[in-house]
PDB file of C-alpha atoms in Angstrom:
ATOM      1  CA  UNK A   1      -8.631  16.216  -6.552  1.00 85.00           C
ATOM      2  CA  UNK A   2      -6.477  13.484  -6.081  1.00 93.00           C
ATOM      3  CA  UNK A   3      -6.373  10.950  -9.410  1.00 96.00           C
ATOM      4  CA  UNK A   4      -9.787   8.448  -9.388  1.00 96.00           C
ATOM      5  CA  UNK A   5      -7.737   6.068 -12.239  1.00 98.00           C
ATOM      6  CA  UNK A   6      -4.258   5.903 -13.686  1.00 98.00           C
ATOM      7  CA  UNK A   7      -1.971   3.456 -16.050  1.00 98.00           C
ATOM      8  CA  UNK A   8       1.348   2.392 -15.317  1.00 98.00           C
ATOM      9  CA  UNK A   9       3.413   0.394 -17.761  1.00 97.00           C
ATOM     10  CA  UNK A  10       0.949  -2.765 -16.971  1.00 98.00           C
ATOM     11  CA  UNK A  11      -0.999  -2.006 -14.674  1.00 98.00           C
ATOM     12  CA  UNK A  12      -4.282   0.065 -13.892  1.00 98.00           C
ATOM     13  CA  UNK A  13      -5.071   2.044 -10.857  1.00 98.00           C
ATOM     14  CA  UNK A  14      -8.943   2.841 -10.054  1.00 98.00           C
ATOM     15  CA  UNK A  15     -11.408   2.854  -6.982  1.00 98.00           C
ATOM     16  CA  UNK A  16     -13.281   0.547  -5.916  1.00 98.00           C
ATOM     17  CA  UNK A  17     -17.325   0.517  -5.691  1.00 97.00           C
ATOM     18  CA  UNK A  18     -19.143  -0.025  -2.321  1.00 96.00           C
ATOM     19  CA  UNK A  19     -20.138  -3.552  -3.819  1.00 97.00           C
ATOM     20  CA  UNK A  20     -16.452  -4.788  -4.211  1.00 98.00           C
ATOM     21  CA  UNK A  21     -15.947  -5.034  -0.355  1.00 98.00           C
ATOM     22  CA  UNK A  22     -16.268  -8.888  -0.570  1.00 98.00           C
ATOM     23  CA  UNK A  23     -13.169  -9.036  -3.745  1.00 97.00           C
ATOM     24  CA  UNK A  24     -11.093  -6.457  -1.441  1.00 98.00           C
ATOM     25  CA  UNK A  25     -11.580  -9.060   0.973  1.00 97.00           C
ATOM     26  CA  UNK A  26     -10.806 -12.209  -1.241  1.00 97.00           C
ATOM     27  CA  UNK A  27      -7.337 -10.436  -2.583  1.00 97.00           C
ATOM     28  CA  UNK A  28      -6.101  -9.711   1.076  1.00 97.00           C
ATOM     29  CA  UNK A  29      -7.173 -12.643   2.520  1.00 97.00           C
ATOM     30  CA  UNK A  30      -4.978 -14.379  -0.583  1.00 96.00           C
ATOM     31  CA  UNK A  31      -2.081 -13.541   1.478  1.00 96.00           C
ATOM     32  CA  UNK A  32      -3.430 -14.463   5.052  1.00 94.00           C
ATOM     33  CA  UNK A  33      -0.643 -17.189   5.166  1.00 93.00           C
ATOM     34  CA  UNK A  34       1.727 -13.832   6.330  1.00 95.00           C
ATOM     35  CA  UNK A  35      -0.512 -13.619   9.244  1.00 91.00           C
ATOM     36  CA  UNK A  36       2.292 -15.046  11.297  1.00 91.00           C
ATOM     37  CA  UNK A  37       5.063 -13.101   9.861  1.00 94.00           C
ATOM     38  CA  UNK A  38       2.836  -9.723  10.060  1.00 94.00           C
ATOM     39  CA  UNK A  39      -0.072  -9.343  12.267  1.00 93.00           C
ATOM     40  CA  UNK A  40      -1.633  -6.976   9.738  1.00 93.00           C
ATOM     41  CA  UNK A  41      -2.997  -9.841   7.429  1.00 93.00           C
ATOM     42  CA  UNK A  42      -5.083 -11.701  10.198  1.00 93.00           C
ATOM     43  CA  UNK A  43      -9.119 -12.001   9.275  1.00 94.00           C
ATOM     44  CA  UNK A  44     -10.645  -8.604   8.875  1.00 96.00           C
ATOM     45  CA  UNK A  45     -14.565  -8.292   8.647  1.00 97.00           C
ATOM     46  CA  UNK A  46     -16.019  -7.357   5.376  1.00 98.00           C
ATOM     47  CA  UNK A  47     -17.516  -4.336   7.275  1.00 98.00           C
ATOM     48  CA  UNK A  48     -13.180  -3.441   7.485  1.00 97.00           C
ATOM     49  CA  UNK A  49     -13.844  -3.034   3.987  1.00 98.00           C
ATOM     50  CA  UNK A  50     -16.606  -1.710   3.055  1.00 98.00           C
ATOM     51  CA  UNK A  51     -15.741   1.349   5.112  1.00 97.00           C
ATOM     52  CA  UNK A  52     -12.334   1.450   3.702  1.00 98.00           C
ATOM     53  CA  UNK A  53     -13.967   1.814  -0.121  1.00 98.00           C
ATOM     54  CA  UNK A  54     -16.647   4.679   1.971  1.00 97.00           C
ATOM     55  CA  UNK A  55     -13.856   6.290   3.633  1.00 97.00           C
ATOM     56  CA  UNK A  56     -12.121   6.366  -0.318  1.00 97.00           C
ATOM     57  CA  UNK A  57     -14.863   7.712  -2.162  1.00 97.00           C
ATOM     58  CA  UNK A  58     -15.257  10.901   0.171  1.00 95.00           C
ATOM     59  CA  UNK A  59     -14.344  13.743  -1.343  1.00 92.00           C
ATOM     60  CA  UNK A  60     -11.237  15.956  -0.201  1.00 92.00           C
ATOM     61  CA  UNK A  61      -9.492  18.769  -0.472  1.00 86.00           C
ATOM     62  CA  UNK A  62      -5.665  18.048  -0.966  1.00 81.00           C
ATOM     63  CA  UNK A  63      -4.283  19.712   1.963  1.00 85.00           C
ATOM     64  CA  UNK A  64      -6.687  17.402   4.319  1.00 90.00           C
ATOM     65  CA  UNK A  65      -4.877  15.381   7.090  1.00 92.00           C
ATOM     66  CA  UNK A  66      -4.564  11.645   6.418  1.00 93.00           C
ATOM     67  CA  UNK A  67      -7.017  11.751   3.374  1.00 96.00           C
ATOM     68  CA  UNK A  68      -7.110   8.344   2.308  1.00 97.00           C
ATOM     69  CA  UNK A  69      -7.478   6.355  -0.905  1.00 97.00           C
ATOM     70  CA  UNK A  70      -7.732   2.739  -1.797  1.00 98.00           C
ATOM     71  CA  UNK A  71      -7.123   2.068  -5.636  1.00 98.00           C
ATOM     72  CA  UNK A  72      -7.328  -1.733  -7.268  1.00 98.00           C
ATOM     73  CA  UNK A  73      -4.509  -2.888  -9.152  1.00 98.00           C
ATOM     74  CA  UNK A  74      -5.422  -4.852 -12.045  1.00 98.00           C
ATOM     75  CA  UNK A  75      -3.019  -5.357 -15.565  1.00 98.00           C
ATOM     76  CA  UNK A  76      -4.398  -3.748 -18.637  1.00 97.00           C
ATOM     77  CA  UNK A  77      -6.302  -7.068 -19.587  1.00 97.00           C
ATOM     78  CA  UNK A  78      -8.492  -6.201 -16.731  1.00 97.00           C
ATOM     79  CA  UNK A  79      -7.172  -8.902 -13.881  1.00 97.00           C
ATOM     80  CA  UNK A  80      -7.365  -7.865 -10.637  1.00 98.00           C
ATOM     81  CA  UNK A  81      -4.020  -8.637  -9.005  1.00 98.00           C
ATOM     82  CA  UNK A  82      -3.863  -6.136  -5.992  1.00 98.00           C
ATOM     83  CA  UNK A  83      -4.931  -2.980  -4.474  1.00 98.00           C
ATOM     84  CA  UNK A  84      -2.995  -0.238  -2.155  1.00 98.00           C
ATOM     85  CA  UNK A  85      -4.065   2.282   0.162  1.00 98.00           C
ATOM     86  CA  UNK A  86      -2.713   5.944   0.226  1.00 98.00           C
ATOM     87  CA  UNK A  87      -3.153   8.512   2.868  1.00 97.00           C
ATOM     88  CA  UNK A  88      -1.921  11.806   1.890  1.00 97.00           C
ATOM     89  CA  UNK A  89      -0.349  14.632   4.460  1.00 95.00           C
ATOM     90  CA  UNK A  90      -0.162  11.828   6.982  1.00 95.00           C
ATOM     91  CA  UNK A  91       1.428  11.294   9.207  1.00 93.00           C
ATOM     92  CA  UNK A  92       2.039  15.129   8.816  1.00 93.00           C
ATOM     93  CA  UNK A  93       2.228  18.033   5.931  1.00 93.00           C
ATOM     94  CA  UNK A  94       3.739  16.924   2.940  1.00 93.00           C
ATOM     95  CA  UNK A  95       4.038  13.161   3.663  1.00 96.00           C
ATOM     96  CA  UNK A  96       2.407  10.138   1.788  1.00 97.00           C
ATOM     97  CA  UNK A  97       1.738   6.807   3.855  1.00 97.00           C
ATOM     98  CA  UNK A  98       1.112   3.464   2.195  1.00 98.00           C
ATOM     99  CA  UNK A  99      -0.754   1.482   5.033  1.00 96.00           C
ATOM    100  CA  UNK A 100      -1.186  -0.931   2.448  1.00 97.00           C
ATOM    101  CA  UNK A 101       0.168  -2.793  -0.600  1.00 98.00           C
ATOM    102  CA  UNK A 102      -1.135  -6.210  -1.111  1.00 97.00           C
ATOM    103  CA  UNK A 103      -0.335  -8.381  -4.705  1.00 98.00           C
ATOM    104  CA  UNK A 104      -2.070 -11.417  -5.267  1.00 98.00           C
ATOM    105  CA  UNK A 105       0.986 -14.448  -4.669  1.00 97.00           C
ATOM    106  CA  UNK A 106       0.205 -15.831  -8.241  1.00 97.00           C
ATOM    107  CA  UNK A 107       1.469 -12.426  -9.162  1.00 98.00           C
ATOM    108  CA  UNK A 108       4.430 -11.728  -7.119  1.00 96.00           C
ATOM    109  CA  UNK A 109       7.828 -11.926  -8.366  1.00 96.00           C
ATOM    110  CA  UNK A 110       7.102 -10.389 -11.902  1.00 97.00           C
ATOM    111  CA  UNK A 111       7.941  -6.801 -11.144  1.00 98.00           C
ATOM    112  CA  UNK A 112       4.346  -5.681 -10.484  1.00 98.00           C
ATOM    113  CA  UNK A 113       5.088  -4.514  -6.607  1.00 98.00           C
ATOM    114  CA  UNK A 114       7.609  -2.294  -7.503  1.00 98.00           C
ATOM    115  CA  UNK A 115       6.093  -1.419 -10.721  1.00 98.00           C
ATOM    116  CA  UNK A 116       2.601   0.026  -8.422  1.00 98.00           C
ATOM    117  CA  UNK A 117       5.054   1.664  -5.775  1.00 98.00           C
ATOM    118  CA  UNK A 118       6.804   3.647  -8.685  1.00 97.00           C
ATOM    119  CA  UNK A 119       3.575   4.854  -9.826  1.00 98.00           C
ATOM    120  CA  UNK A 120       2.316   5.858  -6.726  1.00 98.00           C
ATOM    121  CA  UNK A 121       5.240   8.036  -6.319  1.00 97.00           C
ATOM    122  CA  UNK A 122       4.880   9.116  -9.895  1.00 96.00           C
ATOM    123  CA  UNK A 123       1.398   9.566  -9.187  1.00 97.00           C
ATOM    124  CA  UNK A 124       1.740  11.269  -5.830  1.00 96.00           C
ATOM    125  CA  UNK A 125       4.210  14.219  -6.843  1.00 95.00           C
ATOM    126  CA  UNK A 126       2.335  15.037 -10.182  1.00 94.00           C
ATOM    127  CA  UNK A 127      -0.760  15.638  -7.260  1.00 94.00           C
ATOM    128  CA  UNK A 128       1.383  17.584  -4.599  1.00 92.00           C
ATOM    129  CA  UNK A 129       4.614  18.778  -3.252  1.00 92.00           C
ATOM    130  CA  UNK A 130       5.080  15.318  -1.165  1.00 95.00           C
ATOM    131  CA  UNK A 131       8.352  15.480   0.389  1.00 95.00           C
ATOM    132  CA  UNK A 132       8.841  11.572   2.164  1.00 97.00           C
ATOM    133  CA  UNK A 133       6.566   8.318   2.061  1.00 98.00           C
ATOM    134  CA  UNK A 134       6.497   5.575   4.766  1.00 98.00           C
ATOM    135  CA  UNK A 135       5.766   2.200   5.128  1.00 98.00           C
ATOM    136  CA  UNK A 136       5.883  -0.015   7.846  1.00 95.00           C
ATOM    137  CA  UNK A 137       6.612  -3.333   7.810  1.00 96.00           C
ATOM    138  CA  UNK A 138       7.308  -6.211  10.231  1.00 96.00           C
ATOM    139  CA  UNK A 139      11.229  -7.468  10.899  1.00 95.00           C
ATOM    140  CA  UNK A 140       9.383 -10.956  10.576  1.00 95.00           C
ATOM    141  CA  UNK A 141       8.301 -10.940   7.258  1.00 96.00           C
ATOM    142  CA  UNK A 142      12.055 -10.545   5.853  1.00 95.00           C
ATOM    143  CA  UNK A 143      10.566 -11.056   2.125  1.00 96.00           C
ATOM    144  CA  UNK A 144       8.166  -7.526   2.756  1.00 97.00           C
ATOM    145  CA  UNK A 145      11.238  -5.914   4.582  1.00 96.00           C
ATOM    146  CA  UNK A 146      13.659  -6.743   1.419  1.00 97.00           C
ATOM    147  CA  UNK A 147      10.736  -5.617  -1.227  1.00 98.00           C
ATOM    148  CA  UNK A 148      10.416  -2.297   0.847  1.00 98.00           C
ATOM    149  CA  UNK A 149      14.468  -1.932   1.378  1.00 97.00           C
ATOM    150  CA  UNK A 150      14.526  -2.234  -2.803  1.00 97.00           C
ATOM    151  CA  UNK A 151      12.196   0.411  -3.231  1.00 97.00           C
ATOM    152  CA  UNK A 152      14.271   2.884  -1.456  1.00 97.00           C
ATOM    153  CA  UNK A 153      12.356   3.108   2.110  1.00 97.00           C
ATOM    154  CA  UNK A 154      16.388   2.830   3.784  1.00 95.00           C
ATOM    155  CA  UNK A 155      15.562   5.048   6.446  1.00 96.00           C
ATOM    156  CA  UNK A 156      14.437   3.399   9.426  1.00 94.00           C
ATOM    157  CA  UNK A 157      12.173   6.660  11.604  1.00 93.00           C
ATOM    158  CA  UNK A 158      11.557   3.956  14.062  1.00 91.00           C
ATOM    159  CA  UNK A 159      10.862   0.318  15.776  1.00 91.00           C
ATOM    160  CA  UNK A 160       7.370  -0.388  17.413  1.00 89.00           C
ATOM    161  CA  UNK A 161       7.718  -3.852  18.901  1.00 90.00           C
ATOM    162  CA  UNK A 162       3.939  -4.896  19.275  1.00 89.00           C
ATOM    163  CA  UNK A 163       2.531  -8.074  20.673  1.00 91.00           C
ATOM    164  CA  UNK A 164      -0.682  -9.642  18.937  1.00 89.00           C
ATOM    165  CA  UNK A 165      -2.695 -12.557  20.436  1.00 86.00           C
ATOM    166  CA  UNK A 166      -0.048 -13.009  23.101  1.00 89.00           C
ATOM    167  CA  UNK A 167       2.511 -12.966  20.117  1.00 90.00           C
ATOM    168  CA  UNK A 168       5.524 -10.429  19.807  1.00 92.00           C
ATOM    169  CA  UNK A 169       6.386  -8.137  16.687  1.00 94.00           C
ATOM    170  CA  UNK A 170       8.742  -6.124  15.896  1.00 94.00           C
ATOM    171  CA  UNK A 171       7.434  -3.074  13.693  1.00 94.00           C
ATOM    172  CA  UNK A 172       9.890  -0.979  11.420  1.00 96.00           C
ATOM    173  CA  UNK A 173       8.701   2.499  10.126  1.00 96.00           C
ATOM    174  CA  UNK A 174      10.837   3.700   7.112  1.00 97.00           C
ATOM    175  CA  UNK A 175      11.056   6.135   4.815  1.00 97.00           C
ATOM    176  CA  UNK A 176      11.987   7.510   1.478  1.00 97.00           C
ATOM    177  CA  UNK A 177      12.481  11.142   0.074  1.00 97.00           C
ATOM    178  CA  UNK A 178      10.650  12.235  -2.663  1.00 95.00           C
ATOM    179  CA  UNK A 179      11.617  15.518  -3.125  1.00 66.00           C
ATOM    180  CA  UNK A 180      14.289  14.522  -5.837  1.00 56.00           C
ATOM    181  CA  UNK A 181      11.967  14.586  -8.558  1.00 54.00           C
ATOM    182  CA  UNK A 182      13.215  11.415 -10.678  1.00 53.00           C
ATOM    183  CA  UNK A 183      11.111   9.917 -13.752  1.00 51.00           C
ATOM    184  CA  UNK A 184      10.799   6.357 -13.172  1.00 56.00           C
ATOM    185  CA  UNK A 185      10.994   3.682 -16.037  1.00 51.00           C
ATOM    186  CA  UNK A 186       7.258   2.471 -15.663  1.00 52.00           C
TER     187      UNK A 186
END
């Protein structure tokens, strides 16, 4: 079974309870101001999230299709600063998505992004032989793009341009390999 919790260097990775849906909410909606850079972070229901914790807390078996998990990021003095969503074996066998990473802006710019990626990959390939992880991200939020381009996603798969509330976007999916098995410094 996939890990429930985990530790980083400074950080803490656990699930989320049915009755957090409205703080999922509140740390998303802390970077709604992207909204016009990435359609993603427009107003979501709190129904959005209380199915993402259900869908979460489902148990799987590890070689389920797209079996998703949504972990809270929080620093070892218990702050929550985050959260990120995992789907495993999707969008095929042996891939790990991230369709979502979000940190809290107080808290950006101190390493903690790239510190939660790194353990997700740590994470990830202590759980399964994961050969690539995607992201996508949006060509207008140049800030995500850059964070993403740091972590080693260089390999652009391919461009979606989308168009959202008569608005046009331009969608990048990219990749990383995993299968060089590298300890990270977190």
């Amino acid at each position: 079974m996939f890990p429930a919790t985990w530790r980083s260097k400074r950080l803490c990775f656990s699930p989320f309870e049915y009755s957090d849906a409205k703080r999922v909410k509140a740390l998303f909606e802390q970077n709604q101001h992207l909204q016009y850079q990435d359609p993603t972070f427009k107003p979501w229901s709190l129904s959005t999230y209380q199915s993402l914790i259900a869908d979460s807390a489902e148990k799987k078996a590890p070689d389920v299709e797209e079996a998703f998990y949504l972990r809270r990021i929080q620093t070892h003095d218990g702050k929550d600063i985050g959260y990120l969503q995992i789907s495993l074996n999707a969008p095929d066998a042996q891939s790990v998505w991230l369709p979502m990473l979000t940190i809290s802006p107080r808290y950006q710019k101190h390493g903690y992004g790239s510190e939660a990626v790194a353990s997700v990959i740590d994470t990830v390939q202590a759980y399964g032989d994961y050969r690539r992880m995607g992201v996508n991200v949006y060509a207008e939020n140049i800030r995500a793009f850059r964070f993403w381009y740091q972590q080693g996603f260089c390999r652009i798969s391919h461009f979606e341009p989308e168009q959202d509330e008569g608005r046009d976007y331009h969608c990048l999916v990219l990749y990383r390999d995993l299968d060089v098995r590298t300890p990270s410094r977190w």
